[in-house]
Short mmCIF file of C-alpha atoms and ligand atoms in Angstrom, two decimals:
data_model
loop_
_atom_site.label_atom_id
_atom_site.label_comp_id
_atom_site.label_asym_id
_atom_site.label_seq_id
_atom_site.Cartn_x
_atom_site.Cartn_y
_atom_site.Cartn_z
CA UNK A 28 -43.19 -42.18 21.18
CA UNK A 29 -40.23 -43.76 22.60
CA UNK A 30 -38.99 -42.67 26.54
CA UNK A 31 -37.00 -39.93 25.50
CA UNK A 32 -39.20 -37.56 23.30
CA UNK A 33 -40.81 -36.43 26.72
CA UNK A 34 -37.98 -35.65 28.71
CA UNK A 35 -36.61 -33.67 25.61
CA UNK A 36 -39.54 -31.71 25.65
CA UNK A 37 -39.74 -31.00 29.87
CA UNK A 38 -36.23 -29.93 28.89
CA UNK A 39 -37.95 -26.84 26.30
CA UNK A 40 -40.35 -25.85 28.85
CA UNK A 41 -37.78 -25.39 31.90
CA UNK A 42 -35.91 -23.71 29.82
CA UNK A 43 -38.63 -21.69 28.34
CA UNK A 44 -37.58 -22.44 25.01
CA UNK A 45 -41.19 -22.18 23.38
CA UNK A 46 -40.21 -20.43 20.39
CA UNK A 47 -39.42 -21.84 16.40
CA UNK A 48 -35.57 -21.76 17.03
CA UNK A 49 -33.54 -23.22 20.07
CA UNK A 50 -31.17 -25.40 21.12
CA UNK A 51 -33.41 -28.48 20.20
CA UNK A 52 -33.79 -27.21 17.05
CA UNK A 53 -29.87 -26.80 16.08
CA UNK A 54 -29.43 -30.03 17.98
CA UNK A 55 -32.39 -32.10 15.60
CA UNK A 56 -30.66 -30.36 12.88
CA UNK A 57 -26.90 -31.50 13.43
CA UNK A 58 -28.18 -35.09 14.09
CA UNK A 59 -30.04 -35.83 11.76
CA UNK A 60 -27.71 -34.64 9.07
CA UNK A 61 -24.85 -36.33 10.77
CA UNK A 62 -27.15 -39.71 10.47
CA UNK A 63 -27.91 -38.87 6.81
CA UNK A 64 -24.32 -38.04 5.92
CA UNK A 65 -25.06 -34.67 4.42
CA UNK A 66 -23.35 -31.72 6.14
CA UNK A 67 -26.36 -29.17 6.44
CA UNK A 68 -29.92 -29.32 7.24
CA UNK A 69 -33.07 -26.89 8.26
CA UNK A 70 -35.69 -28.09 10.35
CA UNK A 71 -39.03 -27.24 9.19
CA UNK A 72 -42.57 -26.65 9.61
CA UNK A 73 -42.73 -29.86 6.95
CA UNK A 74 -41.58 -32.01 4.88
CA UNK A 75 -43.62 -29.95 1.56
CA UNK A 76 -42.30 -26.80 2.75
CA UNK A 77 -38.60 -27.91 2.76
CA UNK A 78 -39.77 -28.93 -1.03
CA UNK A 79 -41.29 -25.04 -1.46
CA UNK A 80 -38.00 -24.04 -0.35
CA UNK A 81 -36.00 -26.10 -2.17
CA UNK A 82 -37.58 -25.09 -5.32
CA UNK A 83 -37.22 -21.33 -4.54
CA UNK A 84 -33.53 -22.28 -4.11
CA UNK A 85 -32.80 -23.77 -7.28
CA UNK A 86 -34.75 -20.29 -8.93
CA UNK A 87 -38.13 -21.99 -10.09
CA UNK A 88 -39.91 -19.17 -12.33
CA UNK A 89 -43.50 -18.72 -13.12
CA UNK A 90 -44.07 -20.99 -16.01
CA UNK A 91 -41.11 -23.16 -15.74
CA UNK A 92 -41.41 -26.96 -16.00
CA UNK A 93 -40.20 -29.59 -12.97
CA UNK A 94 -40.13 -33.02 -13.64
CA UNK A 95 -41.38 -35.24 -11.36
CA UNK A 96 -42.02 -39.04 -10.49
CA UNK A 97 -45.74 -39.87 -11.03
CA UNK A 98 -46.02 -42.56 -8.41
CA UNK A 99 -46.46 -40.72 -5.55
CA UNK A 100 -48.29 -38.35 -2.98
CA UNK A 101 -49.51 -35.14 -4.14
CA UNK A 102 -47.55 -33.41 -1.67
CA UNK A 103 -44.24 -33.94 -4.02
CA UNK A 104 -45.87 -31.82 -6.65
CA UNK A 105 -48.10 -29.37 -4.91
CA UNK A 106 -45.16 -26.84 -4.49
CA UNK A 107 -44.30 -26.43 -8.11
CA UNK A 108 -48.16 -25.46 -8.72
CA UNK A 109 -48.12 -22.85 -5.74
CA UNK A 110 -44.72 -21.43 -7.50
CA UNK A 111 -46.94 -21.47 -10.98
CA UNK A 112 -44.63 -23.52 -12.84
CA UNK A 113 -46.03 -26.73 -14.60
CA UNK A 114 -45.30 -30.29 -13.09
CA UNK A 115 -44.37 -33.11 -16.11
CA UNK A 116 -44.84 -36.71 -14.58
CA UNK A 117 -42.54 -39.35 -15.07
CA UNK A 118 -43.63 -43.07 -15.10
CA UNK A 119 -42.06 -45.82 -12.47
CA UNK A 120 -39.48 -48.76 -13.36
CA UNK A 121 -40.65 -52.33 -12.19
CA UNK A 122 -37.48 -53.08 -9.96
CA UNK A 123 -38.48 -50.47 -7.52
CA UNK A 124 -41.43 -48.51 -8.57
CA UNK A 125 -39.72 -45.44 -8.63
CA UNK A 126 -38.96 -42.76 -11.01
CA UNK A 127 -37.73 -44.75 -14.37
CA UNK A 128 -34.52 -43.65 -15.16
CA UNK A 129 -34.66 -44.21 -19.02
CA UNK A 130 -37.69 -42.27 -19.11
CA UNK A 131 -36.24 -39.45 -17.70
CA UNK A 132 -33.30 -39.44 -19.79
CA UNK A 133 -36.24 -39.69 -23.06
CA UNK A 134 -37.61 -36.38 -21.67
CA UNK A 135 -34.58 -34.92 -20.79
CA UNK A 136 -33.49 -35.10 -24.73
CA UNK A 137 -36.94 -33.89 -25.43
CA UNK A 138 -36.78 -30.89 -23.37
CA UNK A 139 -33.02 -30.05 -24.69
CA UNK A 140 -33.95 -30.79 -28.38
CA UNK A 141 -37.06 -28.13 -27.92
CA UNK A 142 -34.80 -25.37 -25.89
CA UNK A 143 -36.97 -25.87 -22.99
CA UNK A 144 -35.16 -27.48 -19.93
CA UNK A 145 -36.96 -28.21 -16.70
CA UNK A 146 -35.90 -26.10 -13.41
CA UNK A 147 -35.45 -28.82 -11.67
CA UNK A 148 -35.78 -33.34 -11.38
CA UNK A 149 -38.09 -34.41 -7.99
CA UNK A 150 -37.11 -38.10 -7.70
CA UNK A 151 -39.24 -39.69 -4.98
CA UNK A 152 -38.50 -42.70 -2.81
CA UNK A 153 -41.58 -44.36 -2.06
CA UNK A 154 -43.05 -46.42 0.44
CA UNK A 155 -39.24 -46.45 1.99
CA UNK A 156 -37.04 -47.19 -0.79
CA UNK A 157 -34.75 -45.68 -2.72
CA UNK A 158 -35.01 -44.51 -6.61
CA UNK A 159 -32.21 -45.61 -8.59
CA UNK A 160 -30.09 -42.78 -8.70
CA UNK A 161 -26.61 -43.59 -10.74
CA UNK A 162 -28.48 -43.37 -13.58
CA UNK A 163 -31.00 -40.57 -12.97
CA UNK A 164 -27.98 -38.30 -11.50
CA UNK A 165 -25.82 -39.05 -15.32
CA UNK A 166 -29.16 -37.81 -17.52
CA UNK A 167 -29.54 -34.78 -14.84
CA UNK A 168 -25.83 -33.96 -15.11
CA UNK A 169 -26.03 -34.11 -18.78
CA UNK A 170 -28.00 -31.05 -19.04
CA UNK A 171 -26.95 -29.96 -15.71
CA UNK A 172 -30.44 -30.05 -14.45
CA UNK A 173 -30.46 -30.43 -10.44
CA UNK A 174 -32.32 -32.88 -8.72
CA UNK A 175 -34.12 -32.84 -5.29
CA UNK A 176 -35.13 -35.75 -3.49
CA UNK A 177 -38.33 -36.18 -1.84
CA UNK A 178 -37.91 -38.87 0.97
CA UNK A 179 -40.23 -38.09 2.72
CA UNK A 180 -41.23 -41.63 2.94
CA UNK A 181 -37.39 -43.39 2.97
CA UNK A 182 -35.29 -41.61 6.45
CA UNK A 183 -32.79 -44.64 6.98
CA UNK A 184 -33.01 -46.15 3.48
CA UNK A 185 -30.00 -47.21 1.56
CA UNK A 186 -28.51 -46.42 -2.09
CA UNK A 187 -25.45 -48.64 -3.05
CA UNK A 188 -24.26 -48.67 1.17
CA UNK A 189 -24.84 -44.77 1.36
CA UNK A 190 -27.86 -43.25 3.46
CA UNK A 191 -30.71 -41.87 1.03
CA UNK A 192 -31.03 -38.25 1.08
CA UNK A 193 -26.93 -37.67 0.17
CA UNK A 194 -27.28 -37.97 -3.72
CA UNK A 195 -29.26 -35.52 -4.64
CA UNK A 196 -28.58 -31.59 -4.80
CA UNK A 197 -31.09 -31.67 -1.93
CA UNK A 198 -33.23 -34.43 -0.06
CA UNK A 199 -36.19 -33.62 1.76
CA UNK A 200 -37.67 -35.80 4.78
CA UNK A 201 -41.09 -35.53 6.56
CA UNK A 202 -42.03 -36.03 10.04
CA UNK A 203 -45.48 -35.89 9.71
CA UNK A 204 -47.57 -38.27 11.90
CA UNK A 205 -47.57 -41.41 9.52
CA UNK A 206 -44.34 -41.06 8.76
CA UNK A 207 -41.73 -43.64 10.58
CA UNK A 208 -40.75 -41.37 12.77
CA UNK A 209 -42.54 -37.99 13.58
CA UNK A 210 -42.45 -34.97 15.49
CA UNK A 211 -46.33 -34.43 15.11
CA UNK A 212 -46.28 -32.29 11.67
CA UNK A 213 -42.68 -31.34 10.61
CA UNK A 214 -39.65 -31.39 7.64
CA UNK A 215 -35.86 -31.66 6.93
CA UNK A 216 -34.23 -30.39 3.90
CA UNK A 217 -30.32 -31.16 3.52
CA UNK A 218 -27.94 -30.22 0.96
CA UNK A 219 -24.31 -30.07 0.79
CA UNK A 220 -24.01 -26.91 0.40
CA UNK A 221 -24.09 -24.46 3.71
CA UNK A 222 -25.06 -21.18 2.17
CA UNK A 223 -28.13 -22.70 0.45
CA UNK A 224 -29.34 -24.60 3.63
CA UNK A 225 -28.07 -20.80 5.18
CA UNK A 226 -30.86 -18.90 2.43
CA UNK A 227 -33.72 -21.79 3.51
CA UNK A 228 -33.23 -20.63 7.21
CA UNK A 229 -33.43 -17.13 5.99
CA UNK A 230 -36.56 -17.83 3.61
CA UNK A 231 -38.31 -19.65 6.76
CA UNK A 232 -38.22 -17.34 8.53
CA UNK A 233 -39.71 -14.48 6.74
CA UNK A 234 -36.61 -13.24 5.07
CA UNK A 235 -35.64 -10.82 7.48
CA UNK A 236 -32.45 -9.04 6.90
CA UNK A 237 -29.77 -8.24 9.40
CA UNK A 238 -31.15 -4.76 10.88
CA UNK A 239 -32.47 -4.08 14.21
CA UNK A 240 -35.55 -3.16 12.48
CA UNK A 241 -37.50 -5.47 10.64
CA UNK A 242 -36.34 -4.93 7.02
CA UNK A 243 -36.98 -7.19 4.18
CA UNK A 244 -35.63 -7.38 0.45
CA UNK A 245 -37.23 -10.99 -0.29
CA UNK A 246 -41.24 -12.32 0.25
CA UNK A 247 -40.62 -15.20 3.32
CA UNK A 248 -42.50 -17.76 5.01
CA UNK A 249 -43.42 -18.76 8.40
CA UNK A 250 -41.45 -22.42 7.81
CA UNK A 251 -39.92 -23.08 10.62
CA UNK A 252 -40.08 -26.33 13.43
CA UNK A 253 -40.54 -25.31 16.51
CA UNK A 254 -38.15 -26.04 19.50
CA UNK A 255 -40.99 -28.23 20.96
CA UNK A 256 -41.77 -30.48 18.07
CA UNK A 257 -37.49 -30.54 17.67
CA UNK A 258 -37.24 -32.16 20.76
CA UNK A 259 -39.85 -34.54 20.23
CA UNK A 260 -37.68 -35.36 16.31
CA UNK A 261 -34.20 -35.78 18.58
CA UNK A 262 -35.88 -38.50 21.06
CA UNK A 263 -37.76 -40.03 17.96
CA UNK A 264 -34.36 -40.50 16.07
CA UNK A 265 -32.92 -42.12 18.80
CA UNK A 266 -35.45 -44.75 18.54
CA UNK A 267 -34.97 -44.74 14.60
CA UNK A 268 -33.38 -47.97 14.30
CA UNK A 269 -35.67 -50.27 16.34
CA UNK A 270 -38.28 -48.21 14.45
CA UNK A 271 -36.78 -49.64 11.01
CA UNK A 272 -36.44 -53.20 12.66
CA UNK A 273 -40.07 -53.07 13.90
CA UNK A 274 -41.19 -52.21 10.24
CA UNK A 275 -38.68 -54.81 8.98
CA UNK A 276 -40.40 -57.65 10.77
CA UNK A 277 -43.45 -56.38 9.56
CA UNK A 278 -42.75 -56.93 6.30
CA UNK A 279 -41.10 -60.65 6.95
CA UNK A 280 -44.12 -61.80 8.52
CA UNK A 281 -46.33 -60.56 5.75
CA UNK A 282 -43.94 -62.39 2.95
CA UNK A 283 -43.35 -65.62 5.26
CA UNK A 284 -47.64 -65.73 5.05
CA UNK A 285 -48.58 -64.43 1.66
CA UNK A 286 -45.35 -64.74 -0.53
CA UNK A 287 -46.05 -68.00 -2.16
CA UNK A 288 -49.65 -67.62 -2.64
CA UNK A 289 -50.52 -67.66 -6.16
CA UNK A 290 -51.49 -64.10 -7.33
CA UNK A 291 -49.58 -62.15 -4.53
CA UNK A 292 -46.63 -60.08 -5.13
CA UNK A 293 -45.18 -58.08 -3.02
CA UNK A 294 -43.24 -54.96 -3.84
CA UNK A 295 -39.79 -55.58 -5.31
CA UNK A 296 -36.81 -54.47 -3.46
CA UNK A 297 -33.72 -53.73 -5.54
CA UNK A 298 -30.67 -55.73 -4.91
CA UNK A 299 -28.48 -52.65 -4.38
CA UNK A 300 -30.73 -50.75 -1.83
CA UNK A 301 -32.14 -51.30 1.87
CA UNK A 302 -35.53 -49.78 2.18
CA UNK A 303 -36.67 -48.56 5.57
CA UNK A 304 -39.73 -51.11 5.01
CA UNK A 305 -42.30 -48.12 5.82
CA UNK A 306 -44.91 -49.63 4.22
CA UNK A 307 -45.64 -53.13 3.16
CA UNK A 308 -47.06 -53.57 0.24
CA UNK A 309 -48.75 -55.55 -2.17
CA UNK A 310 -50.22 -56.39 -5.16
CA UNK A 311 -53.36 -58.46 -6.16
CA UNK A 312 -53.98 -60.71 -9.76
CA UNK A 313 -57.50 -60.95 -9.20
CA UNK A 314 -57.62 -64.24 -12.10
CA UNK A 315 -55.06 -65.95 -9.76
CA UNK A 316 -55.81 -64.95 -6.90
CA UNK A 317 -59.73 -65.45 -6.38
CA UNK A 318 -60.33 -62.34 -5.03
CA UNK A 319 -59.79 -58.56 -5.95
CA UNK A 320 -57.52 -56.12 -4.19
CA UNK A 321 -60.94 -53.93 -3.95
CA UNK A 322 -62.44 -57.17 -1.98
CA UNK A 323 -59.60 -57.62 0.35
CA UNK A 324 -59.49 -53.84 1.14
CA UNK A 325 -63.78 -54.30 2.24
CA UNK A 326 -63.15 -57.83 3.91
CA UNK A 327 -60.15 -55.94 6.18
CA UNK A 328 -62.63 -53.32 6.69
CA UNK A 329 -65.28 -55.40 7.99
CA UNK A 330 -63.06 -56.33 10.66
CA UNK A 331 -62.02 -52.46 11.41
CA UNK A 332 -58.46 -52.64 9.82
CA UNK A 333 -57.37 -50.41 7.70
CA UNK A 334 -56.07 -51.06 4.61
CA UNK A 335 -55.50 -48.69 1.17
CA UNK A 336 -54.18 -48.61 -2.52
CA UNK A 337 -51.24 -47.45 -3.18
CA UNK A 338 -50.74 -44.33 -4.18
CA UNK A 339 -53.11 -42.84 -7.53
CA UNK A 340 -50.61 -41.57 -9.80
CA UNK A 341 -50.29 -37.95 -10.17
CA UNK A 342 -51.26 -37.75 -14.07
CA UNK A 343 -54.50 -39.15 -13.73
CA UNK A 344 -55.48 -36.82 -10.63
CA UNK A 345 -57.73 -34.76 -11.98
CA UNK A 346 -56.49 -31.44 -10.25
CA UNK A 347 -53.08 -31.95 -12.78
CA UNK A 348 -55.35 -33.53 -15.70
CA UNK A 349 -53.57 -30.77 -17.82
CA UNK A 350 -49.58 -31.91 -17.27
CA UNK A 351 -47.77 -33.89 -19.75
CA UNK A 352 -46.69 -37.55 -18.61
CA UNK A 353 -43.72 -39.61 -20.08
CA UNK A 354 -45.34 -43.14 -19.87
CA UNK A 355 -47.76 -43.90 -16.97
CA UNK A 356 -48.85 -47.53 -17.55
CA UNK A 357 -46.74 -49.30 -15.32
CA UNK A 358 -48.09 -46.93 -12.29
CA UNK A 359 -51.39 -47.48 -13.47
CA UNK A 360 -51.46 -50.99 -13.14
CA UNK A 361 -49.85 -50.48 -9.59
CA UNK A 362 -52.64 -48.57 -8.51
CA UNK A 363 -55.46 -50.60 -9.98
CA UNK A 364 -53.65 -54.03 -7.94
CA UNK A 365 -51.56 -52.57 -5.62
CA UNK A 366 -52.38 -52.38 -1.57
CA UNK A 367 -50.65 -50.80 1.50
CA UNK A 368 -51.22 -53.12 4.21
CA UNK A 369 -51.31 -52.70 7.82
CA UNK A 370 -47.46 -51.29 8.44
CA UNK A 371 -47.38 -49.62 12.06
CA UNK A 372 -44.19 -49.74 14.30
CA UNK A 373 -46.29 -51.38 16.95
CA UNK A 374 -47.89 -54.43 15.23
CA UNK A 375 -48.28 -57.75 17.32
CA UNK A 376 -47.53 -61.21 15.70
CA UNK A 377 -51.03 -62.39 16.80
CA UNK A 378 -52.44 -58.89 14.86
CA UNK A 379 -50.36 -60.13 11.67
CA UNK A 380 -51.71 -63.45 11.98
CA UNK A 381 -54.94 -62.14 11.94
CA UNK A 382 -54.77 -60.23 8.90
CA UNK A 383 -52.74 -62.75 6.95
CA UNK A 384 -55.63 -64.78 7.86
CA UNK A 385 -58.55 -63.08 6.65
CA UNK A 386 -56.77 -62.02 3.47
CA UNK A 387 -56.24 -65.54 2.91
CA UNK A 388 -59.57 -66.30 3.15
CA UNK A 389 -60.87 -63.54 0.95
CA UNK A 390 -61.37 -65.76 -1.86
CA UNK A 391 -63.40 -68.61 -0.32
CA UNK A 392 -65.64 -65.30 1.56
CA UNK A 393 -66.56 -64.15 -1.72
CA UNK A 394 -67.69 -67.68 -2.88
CA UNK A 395 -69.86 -68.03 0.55
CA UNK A 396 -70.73 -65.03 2.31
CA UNK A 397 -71.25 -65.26 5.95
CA UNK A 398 -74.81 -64.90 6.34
C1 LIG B 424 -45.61 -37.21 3.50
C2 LIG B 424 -45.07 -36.90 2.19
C3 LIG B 424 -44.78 -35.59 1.79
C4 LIG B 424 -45.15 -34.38 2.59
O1 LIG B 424 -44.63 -34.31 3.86
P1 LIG B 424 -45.41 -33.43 4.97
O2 LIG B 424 -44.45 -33.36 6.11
O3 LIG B 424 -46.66 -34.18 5.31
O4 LIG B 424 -45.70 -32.10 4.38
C5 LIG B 424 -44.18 -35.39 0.56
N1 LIG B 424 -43.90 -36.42 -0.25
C6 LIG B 424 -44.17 -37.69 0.08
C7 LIG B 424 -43.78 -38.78 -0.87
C8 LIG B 424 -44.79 -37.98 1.29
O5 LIG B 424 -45.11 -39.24 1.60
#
């Protein structure tokens, strides 16, 4: 927490503004759309409600199809099961490991050629970068298929000089605890259009119509942030850009140590994009290298620091073993070599030394174990 979350929150409770709604609430709202460059957002419970939502507002039906990047948290696809429509995975491009944009366009075709297009296109930004969207936007506007970005990982990324979160039909950001910034447990979804972002409010809030009784013509949820947790997200987002530096120099320190040590790579980072650096990560040839990403994970462990691997793509989870995936290699391989390293805002250049070191010596560990 920064040194104004607190005081944003004394403000609630003098004002007795305990509630989901408020002033903090409209105020988190306007801001962070004005820092996104989108003209409406709803603050939410979190960030895979705003994606519920988000499919209820582009009319997902039982036993529709949504197409959605592989690579990623399961969070991105859980709301198309609860809706009982069918996730179809789509494999990552090597330039950012992101949703591949000629893949889509392959299913797309397939989809139109069989009469059967998908409700909707969930293009995720992971680990803090951007997807690249010129082309997945063209084979979504072919069929005019909408798409909804989950960055949930990627607040203060750019596409191409403009904020992530404005190409889409609607972006969706989390503010969950490991997120870069966080409000405890909480969500965004923006759009530009008003009476959309207008129905999620309504939908959040368990559809209640205008009556002074409680009426209801729709099934709503309980979705909204409360005033509380919105003051903590309007103190947090103040602190946003030193949050993005921090994270920044993370990453520099990592690729100053490891980036010319044969069998490291480090994720790529596309020339027309400016991640938010959430994550730094990396990935292990164990021929070149000496030593495993499995063997750096334990030899960071021994020395209590966490480590994981990236993300297990969604098609070979075995809760969606039965969806159809358009590739998958490529995120395959990511996950078998791939590792998140130690990424928090708050990391000391002695603590980076010290895990650059013991990676390094991984290899020569493995050779001669400490006895
Ligand atoms: C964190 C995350 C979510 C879910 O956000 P919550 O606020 O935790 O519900 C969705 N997608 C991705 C890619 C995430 O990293």
């Amino acid at each position: 927490m920064g040194a104004l979350e607190l005081a944003l929150v004394k403000e609630a409770f003098a004002t007795n503004w305990i509630a989901p709604l408020g002033p903090h609430v409209d105020g988190f709202e306007r801001e962070l759309a004005a820092y996104v460059g989108v003209p409406h957002a709803a603050a939410l419970s979190s960030g895979t409600a705003a994606l519920h939502l988000a499919l209820r507002l582009v009319g997902l039906q039982r036993g529709d199809e949504v197409l959605c990047s592989t690579f990623t948290f399961s969070a991105s696809a859980n709301p198309i099961a609860y809706e009982g429509a069918t996730p179809v995975f789509i494999d990552s491009e090597n330039t950012s490991w992101n949703m591949d944009p000629g893949l889509l366009a392959e299913e797309l075709d397939s989809c139109a050629a069989l009469g059967r297009l998908p409700r909707a296109v969930i293009v995720v930004d992971l680990y803090g970068q951007s997807a690249d969207y010129a082309p997945i936007l063209d084979a979504c506007a072919k069929y005019a298929v909408p798409v909804i970005q989950d960055s949930a990982e990627a607040l203060g990324a750019t596409y191409r000089g403009a904020a992530v979160g404005q190409q889409g039909h609607f972006a969706v950001f989390s503010f969950n605890g490991n997120k870069i910034i966080t409000t405890s447990g909480g969500g965004m979804l923006v759009a530009k259009d008003a009476a959309l972002i207008e129905r999620a409010r309504f939908l959040a809030t368990q559809a209640r119509d205008p009556a002074p009784h409680y009426q209801h013509s729709a099934i709503g949820f309980n979705y909204r942030m409360s005033n509380v947790l919105a003051g903590i997200g309007r103190g947090q987002l103040s602190v946003l850009p030193q949050r993005i530096a921090a994270r920044r120099t993370n990453f520099q320190s990592y690729r100053a140590a490891l980036g010319d040590v044969p069998g490291i790579s480090f994720m790529p980072i596309r020339p027309d994009s400016e991640p938010n650096y959430w994550l730094t990560c990396i990935m292990i040839d164990p021929e070149k290298f000496g030593a495993s990403r499995e063997d750096v994970r334990l030899a960071l462990e021994a020395h209590h620091i966490e480590s994981r691997p990236l993300w297990k793509p969604l098609h070979l989870q075995p809760v969606f073993a039965s969806s159809r995936v358009r590739g998958g290699a490529l995120s395959e391989g990511l996950f078998e070599r791939g590792l998140c390293l130690p990424s928090g805002s708050s990391l000391s250049p002695d603590d980076l030394n010290r895990i650059c070191a013991l990676i390094l010596e991984t290899p020569r560990s493995l050779a001669a174990p400490d006895l």
